[in-house]
XYZ file of C-alpha atoms in Angstrom:
284
model
C 97.156 130.954 119.110
C 97.406 127.924 120.960
C 94.077 127.904 122.663
C 92.403 129.061 119.719
C 94.215 125.777 117.739
C 92.699 123.649 121.029
C 89.346 124.108 120.477
C 87.539 120.905 118.337
C 85.726 122.951 115.789
C 88.958 124.906 114.946
C 91.525 122.022 114.536
C 88.290 119.911 111.896
C 88.279 123.774 110.414
C 92.368 123.617 109.959
C 92.107 120.292 109.051
C 89.226 120.915 105.911
C 91.732 123.841 104.893
C 94.751 121.783 104.377
C 93.042 118.955 102.255
C 91.757 121.944 100.193
C 95.574 123.151 99.469
C 96.844 119.443 99.396
C 94.122 118.885 96.764
C 95.044 122.428 94.854
C 99.027 121.151 94.552
C 97.743 117.668 93.306
C 99.957 116.098 90.814
C 99.076 115.084 87.844
C 99.178 111.286 88.377
C 96.562 111.695 91.290
C 93.943 113.615 88.611
C 93.986 110.198 86.592
C 90.885 107.468 86.504
C 92.716 105.342 88.183
C 93.265 107.735 91.095
C 89.269 108.297 91.611
C 86.947 106.461 93.812
C 83.359 105.045 92.306
C 80.329 105.125 93.668
C 78.629 101.758 94.278
C 75.818 101.958 96.570
C 74.450 105.129 97.993
C 71.331 105.797 100.096
C 70.442 108.337 102.160
C 72.378 112.043 102.505
C 75.721 111.732 101.139
C 77.159 114.337 99.266
C 81.037 115.693 98.112
C 82.047 119.226 98.728
C 82.726 120.917 95.420
C 84.036 124.317 95.319
C 83.153 124.165 98.983
C 79.206 123.705 97.914
C 77.670 120.164 99.252
C 76.577 117.941 96.019
C 74.509 115.559 96.143
C 75.873 111.732 95.054
C 74.401 108.825 92.941
C 75.502 105.170 91.873
C 78.271 105.560 89.243
C 79.812 109.243 90.021
C 83.444 109.479 90.900
C 85.161 111.006 93.713
C 88.434 112.819 92.961
C 91.558 113.010 95.359
C 91.224 115.543 97.781
C 87.279 115.670 97.713
C 85.501 115.900 101.001
C 82.731 113.176 101.370
C 79.846 113.983 104.212
C 77.418 111.729 105.233
C 74.155 113.060 106.773
C 71.886 111.076 109.831
C 70.583 109.232 106.864
C 73.444 108.505 105.027
C 75.593 105.754 103.740
C 77.886 105.135 100.474
C 80.093 101.888 99.340
C 82.925 103.269 97.182
C 85.520 101.155 95.249
C 88.605 102.028 93.857
C 90.693 100.878 90.896
C 92.622 98.165 92.683
C 89.536 96.483 93.928
C 89.275 97.866 97.538
C 86.370 99.105 99.051
C 85.234 100.960 101.747
C 82.145 102.193 103.275
C 81.196 105.122 104.915
C 78.543 105.221 107.502
C 76.184 108.018 109.041
C 77.244 111.550 110.453
C 80.831 111.077 108.595
C 83.369 113.548 107.164
C 86.135 111.462 105.131
C 88.827 112.716 102.724
C 89.607 110.753 100.006
C 93.474 111.323 99.172
C 94.087 113.887 101.028
C 97.970 113.928 100.564
C 98.750 114.497 96.990
C 102.546 113.211 97.087
C 101.122 109.475 97.730
C 98.073 107.793 96.809
C 98.568 105.285 98.990
C 97.186 107.551 101.830
C 93.775 106.035 101.427
C 91.555 108.147 103.819
C 91.409 110.767 106.246
C 88.546 109.957 108.561
C 87.577 113.679 110.407
C 84.669 112.745 111.671
C 82.378 109.225 111.922
C 82.843 105.769 110.762
C 83.865 103.831 107.585
C 84.514 100.355 107.202
C 87.672 99.018 104.588
C 88.299 96.119 102.676
C 91.916 96.160 101.028
C 92.297 93.782 98.580
C 95.636 92.181 98.011
C 97.389 92.452 94.715
C 97.966 88.994 93.548
C 98.270 87.866 96.907
C 101.139 90.255 97.673
C 100.615 92.930 100.277
C 98.403 95.923 99.658
C 100.309 98.669 101.177
C 97.523 101.657 102.422
C 97.140 104.009 105.002
C 94.183 105.604 106.910
C 94.873 108.715 109.088
C 92.682 110.499 111.767
C 93.070 112.858 113.905
C 94.771 110.711 116.513
C 96.155 107.600 114.958
C 97.782 106.129 111.191
C 96.327 103.193 110.829
C 98.556 100.957 108.184
C 97.287 97.937 106.631
C 99.001 95.270 103.848
C 95.426 93.421 102.964
C 92.933 93.370 105.287
C 89.328 94.409 106.597
C 88.841 96.637 109.923
C 86.618 99.061 110.786
C 87.701 102.755 112.223
C 85.580 105.534 114.482
C 86.443 108.819 115.542
C 84.076 109.263 118.224
C 85.288 113.217 118.688
C 88.352 114.594 117.134
C 90.260 113.044 120.607
C 89.500 109.452 120.240
C 89.839 107.017 117.716
C 88.889 103.374 118.068
C 89.972 100.637 115.456
C 88.910 97.059 115.429
C 90.672 94.212 113.274
C 88.190 92.102 111.300
C 90.677 90.311 108.909
C 94.731 90.659 108.503
C 96.205 92.784 110.330
C 96.890 96.132 111.248
C 99.363 98.673 112.660
C 98.654 101.428 114.566
C 100.675 104.558 115.487
C 99.934 107.792 117.537
C 99.732 110.782 115.194
C 100.589 112.843 118.095
C 102.479 111.145 120.733
C 105.933 109.023 119.392
C 105.247 105.942 121.150
C 106.151 103.493 118.685
C 103.016 101.263 117.028
C 101.046 98.423 117.542
C 100.175 95.618 115.575
C 96.441 94.442 115.653
C 95.236 91.002 114.688
C 91.697 89.499 113.668
C 89.692 90.241 116.789
C 91.824 92.378 118.335
C 91.023 96.663 118.809
C 92.549 99.666 120.143
C 91.429 103.240 121.057
C 93.916 105.929 120.852
C 92.919 109.251 122.583
C 94.894 112.308 121.852
C 96.577 113.382 124.669
C 97.635 109.824 125.859
C 100.394 107.435 124.954
C 98.894 104.483 122.778
C 97.539 101.762 125.252
C 97.920 97.968 125.594
C 95.373 96.377 122.778
C 92.703 94.252 123.756
C 91.106 91.451 122.643
C 87.125 91.494 121.655
C 86.268 88.583 123.594
C 83.330 87.077 122.580
C 83.244 89.083 119.358
C 80.913 91.558 121.291
C 82.371 94.902 120.147
C 82.422 93.340 116.503
C 79.035 92.405 116.962
C 77.713 95.432 118.016
C 79.639 97.283 115.134
C 77.951 94.790 112.783
C 74.481 94.886 113.958
C 74.341 98.570 113.799
C 75.467 98.197 110.338
C 72.990 95.881 109.125
C 70.320 98.139 110.829
C 71.765 100.797 108.521
C 71.813 98.850 105.644
C 68.446 97.494 106.325
C 67.020 100.914 106.308
C 68.481 102.376 103.529
C 67.254 99.579 101.073
C 63.894 100.254 102.422
C 64.669 104.248 101.364
C 63.500 105.502 98.022
C 66.625 107.003 97.891
C 69.255 104.125 97.908
C 70.999 103.644 94.325
C 73.304 101.236 93.134
C 75.286 101.021 90.278
C 72.729 98.456 88.697
C 70.303 101.164 88.103
C 69.034 104.574 87.528
C 68.753 106.694 90.833
C 64.782 107.490 92.045
C 63.474 110.657 91.563
C 63.616 112.075 94.831
C 65.824 114.433 97.050
C 68.129 113.043 99.341
C 67.166 111.548 102.408
C 63.657 112.712 101.279
C 64.427 116.097 102.349
C 62.605 118.770 100.181
C 65.514 121.008 97.908
C 67.716 118.815 98.190
C 71.615 119.504 96.982
C 72.876 120.173 93.472
C 72.881 116.838 91.840
C 70.219 115.540 93.387
C 67.418 114.282 91.650
C 64.338 116.107 91.836
C 66.082 118.596 93.395
C 65.123 122.699 93.163
C 68.509 123.867 93.438
C 70.334 124.606 89.914
C 71.782 121.076 88.346
C 75.308 120.250 87.626
C 76.740 121.866 84.754
C 75.401 120.849 81.582
C 71.927 121.632 82.062
C 68.991 119.379 82.573
C 67.189 117.245 79.728
C 64.443 116.667 81.867
C 60.962 117.959 79.876
C 59.100 121.147 80.725
C 55.529 119.618 82.738
C 52.589 119.859 80.691
C 50.379 123.008 81.494
C 47.537 122.821 84.311
C 44.182 121.811 83.021
C 41.569 124.596 82.282
C 39.389 126.119 84.852
C 36.457 124.450 85.701
C 38.397 120.863 86.538
C 37.554 119.241 83.252
C 40.930 117.376 81.266
C 38.964 116.401 78.281
C 39.070 118.327 74.765
C 37.499 121.523 74.294
C 33.873 121.007 72.729
C 33.501 121.189 68.756
C 32.494 124.764 67.695
C 28.584 125.037 66.536
C 27.190 124.508 63.389
C 27.397 127.434 60.634
C 24.129 129.183 61.034
C 23.476 128.625 64.307
């Protein structure tokens, strides 16, 4: 049993199962509109799991507590919650939104990939929130920070503004307080190491450059949608077929049907698209 639990795919499957159980037990407070996250911008293939099926997301859609966000290799999305805080999800990521039904301050569970979180202060006061990864628990009070889960055994935390407190999720070893420009890598089977200063902002500039490249690629893509307009009629990432919820998809649309009128019939054989010729005069 322990050997089975030690494999990385098994740990990921177990995490997803826990997310599903937590959502099923969610109290009504977590099902209120204030508990949701709204999609502000989306580009490429970004989906949410609903009843074990990935549904494509568009600007204006909402993510409910306990739902899993998945991005493809070209996927990016920006989400906003009710207090004005935002989080970005970058390509090839798996993120569970408010997986803990007992406390919505447990904002995100990053299973794989990269996110950037901006926690707003409330009236100038701290706004406690937590982000969980397979190896770390990151507590914030109002700050901007990057988290990358490089694999199920390693987490990288970099602080851009404010402070975050990092604890090891597996090995009790106290905590580390990170200030702007500091970073920490957390390994599953090692105690918390010493935090490091990002001298010359090398790491921060590298992450920013990677994000800028993604932004540039996404905003050149016909799939990008924002809250200011309707999504274009293309499948997520330009892939034929798409996912349920995709515009232009070939799979069934979400419940409720579609208002799209049927396509006009093809022109008659012979290539003519004009009206048919008039009938001959009587007697001829």
